[in-house]
Amino acid sequence: MDQQFKRLFSFITNHPLSKRKPISAIIRIIIWQIQSSICKKLIVKTFAGKVLFYAKKGLHGITGNIYAGLHEFNDMGFLLHFLRTEDKFCDIGANVGAYTLLASGYIGAKSIAFEPVPSTFSILEKNILLNQLQKKVTLHNKALGNQNGEMKFTVDYDTVNHAIAENEFEKNSINVKMEQLDNFIDYEPILLKIDVEGFEREVIEGGKELLDRETTKAIIIELNGSGERYNFRDQDIHHYLKTVGFAPYLYDPFTRIFTEIEYFGKHNTIYIKDINFAKIRCERALKVKVLGVEF
């Protein structure tokens, strides 16, 4: 427990939003720990603006937003500045829907979201209903890969549930439906988020036609070495994205400045195909207010 609170304290004191008001963040942590210990059911919490979400103890994909407003500040900040109401967003590995809620609930863009684990998908559905986003969001309880069919998936690891590798043994697993991203090419999203715990290369293999389209302007993708379980190299994804016109950038939501980087980061990396388009979009975006902080 001490280690858990040390990690939380480090998180909030280093997070760009919560470190501005660390005492408030600590109070939120204490309140949430008490709430989630007493109530084992889903609890409604406030996200950004009027957007709400369901949370409970153990749902690490969403509870970080309770502590820090926007758990993944730079990437979520980019999404909030980049997207417009008329845009389309694709959330691959949606978990319980944090990015989809920001895209469709806060911005008003249309979203298509993919989440293969039924128990997680159920909460994703509840989050969409909670915010009355049924007309804005299309949900798919399936995985994306390089072919159409089925795959075995873990169920016990919350945000790090993943496709089971050939040499991996899991006592608890399920079969999930799998499709190719290019099956949904007519959707034409301007922005994609891909967070599939190492299976990113297979998703990209199944979506090459969509990624090559001029209408696909940016990708938020997690490259953290998880692909090694499938003998995939993050470097190969990086080089492929560069060959089809994407370059990796860091984005600072406070200054709205992009910095091109030579390589991908240790967590999410923003790859942009048309940097001038992205700069103009973000420079002209309305201010966002989260936890009383405008940016």
mmCIF file of C-alpha atoms in Angstrom:
data_model
loop_
_atom_site.group_PDB
_atom_site.id
_atom_site.type_symbol
_atom_site.label_atom_id
_atom_site.label_comp_id
_atom_site.label_asym_id
_atom_site.label_seq_id
_atom_site.Cartn_x
_atom_site.Cartn_y
_atom_site.Cartn_z
ATOM 1 C CA MET A 1 0.000 0.000 0.000
ATOM 2 C CA ASP A 2 2.849 2.417 0.859
ATOM 3 C CA GLN A 3 4.394 1.787 -2.554
ATOM 4 C CA GLN A 4 1.037 2.446 -4.206
ATOM 5 C CA PHE A 5 0.696 5.830 -2.510
ATOM 6 C CA LYS A 6 4.314 6.689 -3.331
ATOM 7 C CA ARG A 7 3.584 6.026 -7.008
ATOM 8 C CA LEU A 8 0.413 8.103 -6.815
ATOM 9 C CA PHE A 9 2.217 10.959 -5.076
ATOM 10 C CA SER A 10 4.958 10.892 -7.695
ATOM 11 C CA PHE A 11 2.347 10.844 -10.447
ATOM 12 C CA ILE A 12 0.397 13.876 -9.207
ATOM 13 C CA THR A 13 3.482 15.925 -8.314
ATOM 14 C CA ASN A 14 4.926 15.403 -11.794
ATOM 15 C CA HIS A 15 1.714 15.609 -13.822
ATOM 16 C CA PRO A 16 1.397 18.919 -15.748
ATOM 17 C CA LEU A 17 -2.115 19.622 -14.398
ATOM 18 C CA SER A 18 -2.227 18.167 -10.891
ATOM 19 C CA LYS A 19 1.202 19.494 -9.860
ATOM 20 C CA ARG A 20 -0.252 23.003 -10.097
ATOM 21 C CA LYS A 21 -2.662 22.177 -7.288
ATOM 22 C CA PRO A 22 -1.107 19.164 -5.518
ATOM 23 C CA ILE A 23 -3.133 19.544 -2.303
ATOM 24 C CA SER A 24 -6.381 19.350 -4.296
ATOM 25 C CA ALA A 25 -5.075 16.262 -6.090
ATOM 26 C CA ILE A 26 -4.187 14.570 -2.793
ATOM 27 C CA ILE A 27 -7.685 15.318 -1.486
ATOM 28 C CA ARG A 28 -9.177 13.744 -4.632
ATOM 29 C CA ILE A 29 -7.043 10.651 -4.096
ATOM 30 C CA ILE A 30 -8.154 10.305 -0.474
ATOM 31 C CA ILE A 31 -11.824 10.803 -1.368
ATOM 32 C CA TRP A 32 -11.589 8.287 -4.200
ATOM 33 C CA GLN A 33 -9.812 5.684 -2.068
ATOM 34 C CA ILE A 34 -12.566 5.960 0.553
ATOM 35 C CA GLN A 35 -15.372 5.921 -2.024
ATOM 36 C CA SER A 36 -14.015 2.977 -3.977
ATOM 37 C CA SER A 37 -13.336 0.975 -0.801
ATOM 38 C CA ILE A 38 -16.875 1.453 0.479
ATOM 39 C CA CYS A 39 -18.706 1.071 -2.835
ATOM 40 C CA LYS A 40 -17.741 -1.821 -5.093
ATOM 41 C CA LYS A 41 -20.155 -0.763 -7.833
ATOM 42 C CA LEU A 42 -19.513 1.738 -10.585
ATOM 43 C CA ILE A 43 -19.322 5.334 -9.368
ATOM 44 C CA VAL A 44 -20.032 8.361 -11.567
ATOM 45 C CA LYS A 45 -17.193 10.891 -11.728
ATOM 46 C CA THR A 46 -16.693 14.156 -13.626
ATOM 47 C CA PHE A 47 -14.244 14.235 -16.521
ATOM 48 C CA ALA A 48 -13.768 17.360 -18.676
ATOM 49 C CA GLY A 49 -16.564 19.888 -19.142
ATOM 50 C CA LYS A 50 -19.902 18.159 -18.702
ATOM 51 C CA VAL A 51 -18.513 14.736 -19.591
ATOM 52 C CA LEU A 52 -18.947 12.003 -16.969
ATOM 53 C CA PHE A 53 -17.535 8.505 -16.628
ATOM 54 C CA TYR A 54 -18.045 5.386 -14.552
ATOM 55 C CA ALA A 55 -15.171 4.243 -12.370
ATOM 56 C CA LYS A 56 -14.458 1.661 -9.723
ATOM 57 C CA LYS A 57 -11.410 0.345 -7.942
ATOM 58 C CA GLY A 58 -9.067 -1.429 -10.347
ATOM 59 C CA LEU A 59 -10.171 0.382 -13.512
ATOM 60 C CA HIS A 60 -6.756 1.938 -14.078
ATOM 61 C CA GLY A 61 -7.629 3.006 -17.616
ATOM 62 C CA ILE A 62 -9.974 5.689 -16.280
ATOM 63 C CA THR A 63 -9.198 6.368 -12.602
ATOM 64 C CA GLY A 64 -6.015 8.313 -13.385
ATOM 65 C CA ASN A 65 -8.324 11.030 -14.718
ATOM 66 C CA ILE A 66 -9.854 11.395 -11.252
ATOM 67 C CA TYR A 67 -6.461 12.304 -9.821
ATOM 68 C CA ALA A 68 -5.044 14.422 -12.638
ATOM 69 C CA GLY A 69 -7.945 15.568 -14.820
ATOM 70 C CA LEU A 70 -6.371 14.235 -18.012
ATOM 71 C CA HIS A 71 -4.300 11.143 -17.234
ATOM 72 C CA GLU A 72 -2.309 11.315 -20.472
ATOM 73 C CA PHE A 73 -2.129 15.096 -20.585
ATOM 74 C CA ASN A 74 -0.063 15.766 -23.709
ATOM 75 C CA ASP A 75 -1.905 13.250 -25.887
ATOM 76 C CA MET A 76 -5.381 14.067 -24.576
ATOM 77 C CA GLY A 77 -4.574 17.767 -24.823
ATOM 78 C CA PHE A 78 -3.569 17.278 -28.454
ATOM 79 C CA LEU A 79 -6.849 15.477 -29.176
ATOM 80 C CA LEU A 80 -8.877 18.268 -27.540
ATOM 81 C CA HIS A 81 -7.086 20.980 -29.537
ATOM 82 C CA PHE A 82 -6.877 19.074 -32.830
ATOM 83 C CA LEU A 83 -10.387 17.678 -33.277
ATOM 84 C CA ARG A 84 -13.451 19.582 -34.457
ATOM 85 C CA THR A 85 -17.147 18.743 -34.311
ATOM 86 C CA GLU A 86 -17.219 17.756 -37.994
ATOM 87 C CA ASP A 87 -14.310 15.297 -37.613
ATOM 88 C CA LYS A 88 -14.191 11.540 -37.152
ATOM 89 C CA PHE A 89 -12.028 9.770 -34.572
ATOM 90 C CA CYS A 90 -11.040 6.095 -34.365
ATOM 91 C CA ASP A 91 -10.233 4.602 -30.940
ATOM 92 C CA ILE A 92 -8.495 1.220 -31.271
ATOM 93 C CA GLY A 93 -8.083 -0.453 -27.895
ATOM 94 C CA ALA A 94 -10.630 1.876 -26.338
ATOM 95 C CA ASN A 95 -10.726 0.215 -22.903
ATOM 96 C CA VAL A 96 -13.626 1.965 -21.098
ATOM 97 C CA GLY A 97 -13.514 4.943 -23.453
ATOM 98 C CA ALA A 98 -11.529 7.866 -22.022
ATOM 99 C CA TYR A 99 -10.367 9.114 -25.434
ATOM 100 C CA THR A 100 -13.731 8.475 -27.065
ATOM 101 C CA LEU A 101 -15.504 10.437 -24.319
ATOM 102 C CA LEU A 102 -13.207 13.412 -24.906
ATOM 103 C CA ALA A 103 -13.562 13.227 -28.694
ATOM 104 C CA SER A 104 -17.341 12.836 -28.814
ATOM 105 C CA GLY A 105 -18.477 14.071 -25.397
ATOM 106 C CA TYR A 106 -16.313 17.180 -25.105
ATOM 107 C CA ILE A 107 -15.573 18.054 -28.748
ATOM 108 C CA GLY A 108 -18.675 16.578 -30.391
ATOM 109 C CA ALA A 109 -16.795 14.642 -33.089
ATOM 110 C CA LYS A 110 -18.020 11.260 -34.276
ATOM 111 C CA SER A 111 -16.099 8.250 -32.975
ATOM 112 C CA ILE A 112 -15.736 4.582 -33.807
ATOM 113 C CA ALA A 113 -14.309 2.566 -30.893
ATOM 114 C CA PHE A 114 -12.967 -0.999 -30.729
ATOM 115 C CA GLU A 115 -12.652 -2.942 -27.457
ATOM 116 C CA PRO A 116 -12.390 -6.765 -27.535
ATOM 117 C CA VAL A 117 -12.818 -7.749 -23.851
ATOM 118 C CA PRO A 118 -16.573 -8.139 -23.093
ATOM 119 C CA SER A 119 -16.376 -7.032 -19.440
ATOM 120 C CA THR A 120 -14.460 -3.874 -20.408
ATOM 121 C CA PHE A 121 -16.701 -3.297 -23.419
ATOM 122 C CA SER A 122 -19.731 -3.397 -21.105
ATOM 123 C CA ILE A 123 -18.387 -0.425 -19.128
ATOM 124 C CA LEU A 124 -17.486 1.356 -22.370
ATOM 125 C CA GLU A 125 -21.127 0.976 -23.435
ATOM 126 C CA LYS A 126 -22.308 2.309 -20.081
ATOM 127 C CA ASN A 127 -20.042 5.356 -20.438
ATOM 128 C CA ILE A 128 -21.506 6.131 -23.843
ATOM 129 C CA LEU A 129 -25.063 5.791 -22.509
ATOM 130 C CA LEU A 130 -24.224 7.871 -19.430
ATOM 131 C CA ASN A 131 -23.269 10.774 -21.694
ATOM 132 C CA GLN A 132 -26.043 10.117 -24.245
ATOM 133 C CA LEU A 133 -23.540 9.724 -27.066
ATOM 134 C CA GLN A 134 -25.253 6.881 -28.919
ATOM 135 C CA LYS A 135 -25.673 9.028 -32.054
ATOM 136 C CA LYS A 136 -22.046 10.149 -31.965
ATOM 137 C CA VAL A 137 -20.267 6.870 -31.164
ATOM 138 C CA THR A 138 -20.223 3.497 -32.905
ATOM 139 C CA LEU A 139 -18.920 0.658 -30.729
ATOM 140 C CA HIS A 140 -17.411 -2.670 -31.793
ATOM 141 C CA ASN A 141 -16.754 -5.496 -29.335
ATOM 142 C CA LYS A 142 -13.852 -6.895 -31.356
ATOM 143 C CA ALA A 143 -10.116 -6.654 -31.922
ATOM 144 C CA LEU A 144 -8.331 -5.341 -34.982
ATOM 145 C CA GLY A 145 -5.480 -7.221 -36.631
ATOM 146 C CA ASN A 146 -3.976 -8.161 -39.984
ATOM 147 C CA GLN A 147 -6.762 -10.568 -40.933
ATOM 148 C CA ASN A 148 -10.419 -11.376 -40.340
ATOM 149 C CA GLY A 149 -11.118 -14.200 -37.904
ATOM 150 C CA GLU A 150 -10.634 -14.847 -34.189
ATOM 151 C CA MET A 151 -7.861 -14.592 -31.621
ATOM 152 C CA LYS A 152 -7.317 -15.588 -27.997
ATOM 153 C CA PHE A 153 -7.286 -12.723 -25.515
ATOM 154 C CA THR A 154 -6.428 -12.273 -21.831
ATOM 155 C CA VAL A 155 -9.135 -11.057 -19.446
ATOM 156 C CA ASP A 156 -7.439 -10.464 -16.063
ATOM 157 C CA TYR A 157 -5.193 -7.451 -16.696
ATOM 158 C CA ASP A 158 -7.470 -4.409 -17.123
ATOM 159 C CA THR A 159 -5.610 -1.878 -19.307
ATOM 160 C CA VAL A 160 -2.944 -4.399 -20.330
ATOM 161 C CA ASN A 161 -5.213 -7.193 -21.554
ATOM 162 C CA HIS A 162 -3.737 -8.365 -24.837
ATOM 163 C CA ALA A 163 -3.747 -10.892 -27.647
ATOM 164 C CA ILE A 164 -2.131 -14.093 -26.417
ATOM 165 C CA ALA A 165 1.158 -14.891 -28.138
ATOM 166 C CA GLU A 166 1.922 -18.379 -29.477
ATOM 167 C CA ASN A 167 4.365 -19.192 -26.668
ATOM 168 C CA GLU A 168 2.240 -17.597 -23.926
ATOM 169 C CA PHE A 169 0.088 -19.591 -21.503
ATOM 170 C CA GLU A 170 -2.932 -18.041 -19.824
ATOM 171 C CA LYS A 171 -5.268 -19.949 -17.540
ATOM 172 C CA ASN A 172 -8.091 -17.501 -18.223
ATOM 173 C CA SER A 173 -8.621 -16.469 -21.822
ATOM 174 C CA ILE A 174 -11.402 -15.836 -24.304
ATOM 175 C CA ASN A 175 -11.836 -15.986 -28.050
ATOM 176 C CA VAL A 176 -12.594 -12.600 -29.590
ATOM 177 C CA LYS A 177 -13.580 -11.573 -33.092
ATOM 178 C CA MET A 178 -10.917 -9.867 -35.166
ATOM 179 C CA GLU A 179 -11.210 -7.701 -38.266
ATOM 180 C CA GLN A 180 -8.926 -5.564 -40.374
ATOM 181 C CA LEU A 181 -8.932 -1.807 -39.954
ATOM 182 C CA ASP A 182 -9.273 -1.427 -43.716
ATOM 183 C CA ASN A 183 -12.740 -2.995 -43.435
ATOM 184 C CA PHE A 184 -13.748 0.375 -41.979
ATOM 185 C CA ILE A 185 -11.893 2.527 -44.510
ATOM 186 C CA ASP A 186 -15.027 4.401 -45.595
ATOM 187 C CA TYR A 187 -15.286 5.859 -42.093
ATOM 188 C CA GLU A 188 -12.272 8.093 -42.907
ATOM 189 C CA PRO A 189 -11.090 9.202 -39.443
ATOM 190 C CA ILE A 190 -8.825 12.241 -39.255
ATOM 191 C CA LEU A 191 -7.218 10.952 -36.029
ATOM 192 C CA LEU A 192 -6.590 7.442 -34.711
ATOM 193 C CA LYS A 193 -5.524 6.277 -31.275
ATOM 194 C CA ILE A 194 -3.917 2.815 -31.223
ATOM 195 C CA ASP A 195 -3.254 1.252 -27.828
ATOM 196 C CA VAL A 196 -3.266 -2.528 -28.177
ATOM 197 C CA GLU A 197 -0.488 -3.697 -25.849
ATOM 198 C CA GLY A 198 2.093 -4.718 -28.416
ATOM 199 C CA PHE A 199 -0.261 -5.755 -31.220
ATOM 200 C CA GLU A 200 0.178 -2.424 -32.984
ATOM 201 C CA ARG A 201 2.068 -3.880 -35.941
ATOM 202 C CA GLU A 202 -0.789 -6.268 -36.765
ATOM 203 C CA VAL A 203 -3.322 -3.428 -36.551
ATOM 204 C CA ILE A 204 -1.217 -1.356 -38.950
ATOM 205 C CA GLU A 205 -0.774 -4.329 -41.316
ATOM 206 C CA GLY A 206 -4.566 -4.547 -41.530
ATOM 207 C CA GLY A 207 -4.995 -0.811 -42.054
ATOM 208 C CA LYS A 208 -2.353 0.181 -44.590
ATOM 209 C CA GLU A 209 -4.838 1.525 -47.112
ATOM 210 C CA LEU A 210 -6.503 3.747 -44.530
ATOM 211 C CA LEU A 211 -3.195 5.004 -43.129
ATOM 212 C CA ASP A 212 -2.018 5.862 -46.620
ATOM 213 C CA ARG A 213 -5.033 8.095 -47.248
ATOM 214 C CA GLU A 214 -4.537 11.850 -47.186
ATOM 215 C CA THR A 215 -7.558 12.188 -44.878
ATOM 216 C CA THR A 216 -5.703 10.341 -42.094
ATOM 217 C CA LYS A 217 -3.784 13.238 -40.535
ATOM 218 C CA ALA A 218 -2.523 11.959 -37.182
ATOM 219 C CA ILE A 219 -2.072 8.877 -34.984
ATOM 220 C CA ILE A 220 -1.595 8.584 -31.244
ATOM 221 C CA ILE A 221 0.120 5.226 -30.765
ATOM 222 C CA GLU A 222 1.621 3.408 -27.807
ATOM 223 C CA LEU A 223 5.083 1.985 -28.498
ATOM 224 C CA ASN A 224 6.566 0.723 -25.235
ATOM 225 C CA GLY A 225 8.231 -2.569 -26.130
ATOM 226 C CA SER A 226 5.140 -4.725 -25.543
ATOM 227 C CA GLY A 227 5.382 -6.034 -29.093
ATOM 228 C CA GLU A 228 8.379 -8.147 -28.082
ATOM 229 C CA ARG A 229 5.993 -10.846 -26.844
ATOM 230 C CA TYR A 230 5.022 -11.321 -30.520
ATOM 231 C CA ASN A 231 8.575 -10.788 -31.814
ATOM 232 C CA PHE A 232 7.536 -7.372 -33.154
ATOM 233 C CA ARG A 233 9.900 -4.403 -33.074
ATOM 234 C CA ASP A 234 8.643 -0.891 -32.360
ATOM 235 C CA GLN A 235 11.377 0.385 -34.676
ATOM 236 C CA ASP A 236 9.675 -1.348 -37.618
ATOM 237 C CA ILE A 237 6.398 0.456 -36.894
ATOM 238 C CA HIS A 238 8.243 3.750 -36.568
ATOM 239 C CA HIS A 239 10.029 3.291 -39.897
ATOM 240 C CA TYR A 240 6.838 2.211 -41.672
ATOM 241 C CA LEU A 241 4.884 5.232 -40.440
ATOM 242 C CA LYS A 242 7.680 7.491 -41.665
ATOM 243 C CA THR A 243 7.589 5.864 -45.112
ATOM 244 C CA VAL A 244 3.877 6.708 -45.475
ATOM 245 C CA GLY A 245 4.395 10.328 -44.476
ATOM 246 C CA PHE A 246 4.053 10.459 -40.685
ATOM 247 C CA ALA A 247 6.633 12.039 -38.376
ATOM 248 C CA PRO A 248 6.774 11.770 -34.554
ATOM 249 C CA TYR A 249 6.129 14.868 -32.439
ATOM 250 C CA LEU A 250 5.812 15.988 -28.846
ATOM 251 C CA TYR A 251 2.945 18.394 -28.130
ATOM 252 C CA ASP A 252 2.709 20.873 -25.265
ATOM 253 C CA PRO A 253 -0.957 21.794 -24.687
ATOM 254 C CA PHE A 254 -0.009 24.853 -22.603
ATOM 255 C CA THR A 255 2.116 26.500 -25.316
ATOM 256 C CA ARG A 256 0.491 24.618 -28.245
ATOM 257 C CA ILE A 257 3.962 24.024 -29.623
ATOM 258 C CA PHE A 258 4.968 20.896 -31.563
ATOM 259 C CA THR A 259 8.510 19.551 -31.323
ATOM 260 C CA GLU A 260 9.622 17.000 -33.887
ATOM 261 C CA ILE A 261 11.547 14.103 -32.369
ATOM 262 C CA GLU A 262 13.886 11.650 -34.042
ATOM 263 C CA TYR A 263 12.355 8.598 -32.437
ATOM 264 C CA PHE A 264 9.235 7.437 -30.587
ATOM 265 C CA GLY A 265 8.774 7.905 -26.853
ATOM 266 C CA LYS A 266 8.502 5.299 -24.120
ATOM 267 C CA HIS A 267 4.722 5.575 -23.963
ATOM 268 C CA ASN A 268 2.353 7.262 -26.440
ATOM 269 C CA THR A 269 3.802 9.048 -29.437
ATOM 270 C CA ILE A 270 1.925 11.436 -31.714
ATOM 271 C CA TYR A 271 2.645 10.807 -35.407
ATOM 272 C CA ILE A 272 1.494 13.569 -37.753
ATOM 273 C CA LYS A 273 1.239 13.488 -41.532
ATOM 274 C CA ASP A 274 0.526 17.182 -42.147
ATOM 275 C CA ILE A 275 2.247 19.272 -39.463
ATOM 276 C CA ASN A 276 1.137 22.641 -40.873
ATOM 277 C CA PHE A 277 -2.483 21.481 -40.788
ATOM 278 C CA ALA A 278 -2.042 20.276 -37.193
ATOM 279 C CA LYS A 279 -0.347 23.505 -36.084
ATOM 280 C CA ILE A 280 -3.095 25.706 -37.506
ATOM 281 C CA ARG A 281 -5.780 23.480 -35.993
ATOM 282 C CA CYS A 282 -4.264 23.550 -32.530
ATOM 283 C CA GLU A 283 -3.369 27.250 -32.598
ATOM 284 C CA ARG A 284 -6.972 28.168 -33.439
ATOM 285 C CA ALA A 285 -8.675 25.750 -31.035
ATOM 286 C CA LEU A 286 -10.815 27.128 -28.233
ATOM 287 C CA LYS A 287 -9.360 26.973 -24.758
ATOM 288 C CA VAL A 288 -10.044 23.850 -22.731
ATOM 289 C CA LYS A 289 -10.640 23.977 -18.981
ATOM 290 C CA VAL A 290 -9.860 20.969 -16.796
ATOM 291 C CA LEU A 291 -9.574 21.043 -12.984
ATOM 292 C CA GLY A 292 -9.861 24.804 -13.154
ATOM 293 C CA VAL A 293 -6.827 25.142 -15.444
ATOM 294 C CA GLU A 294 -7.227 26.605 -18.921
ATOM 295 C CA PHE A 295 -4.975 25.682 -21.827
#
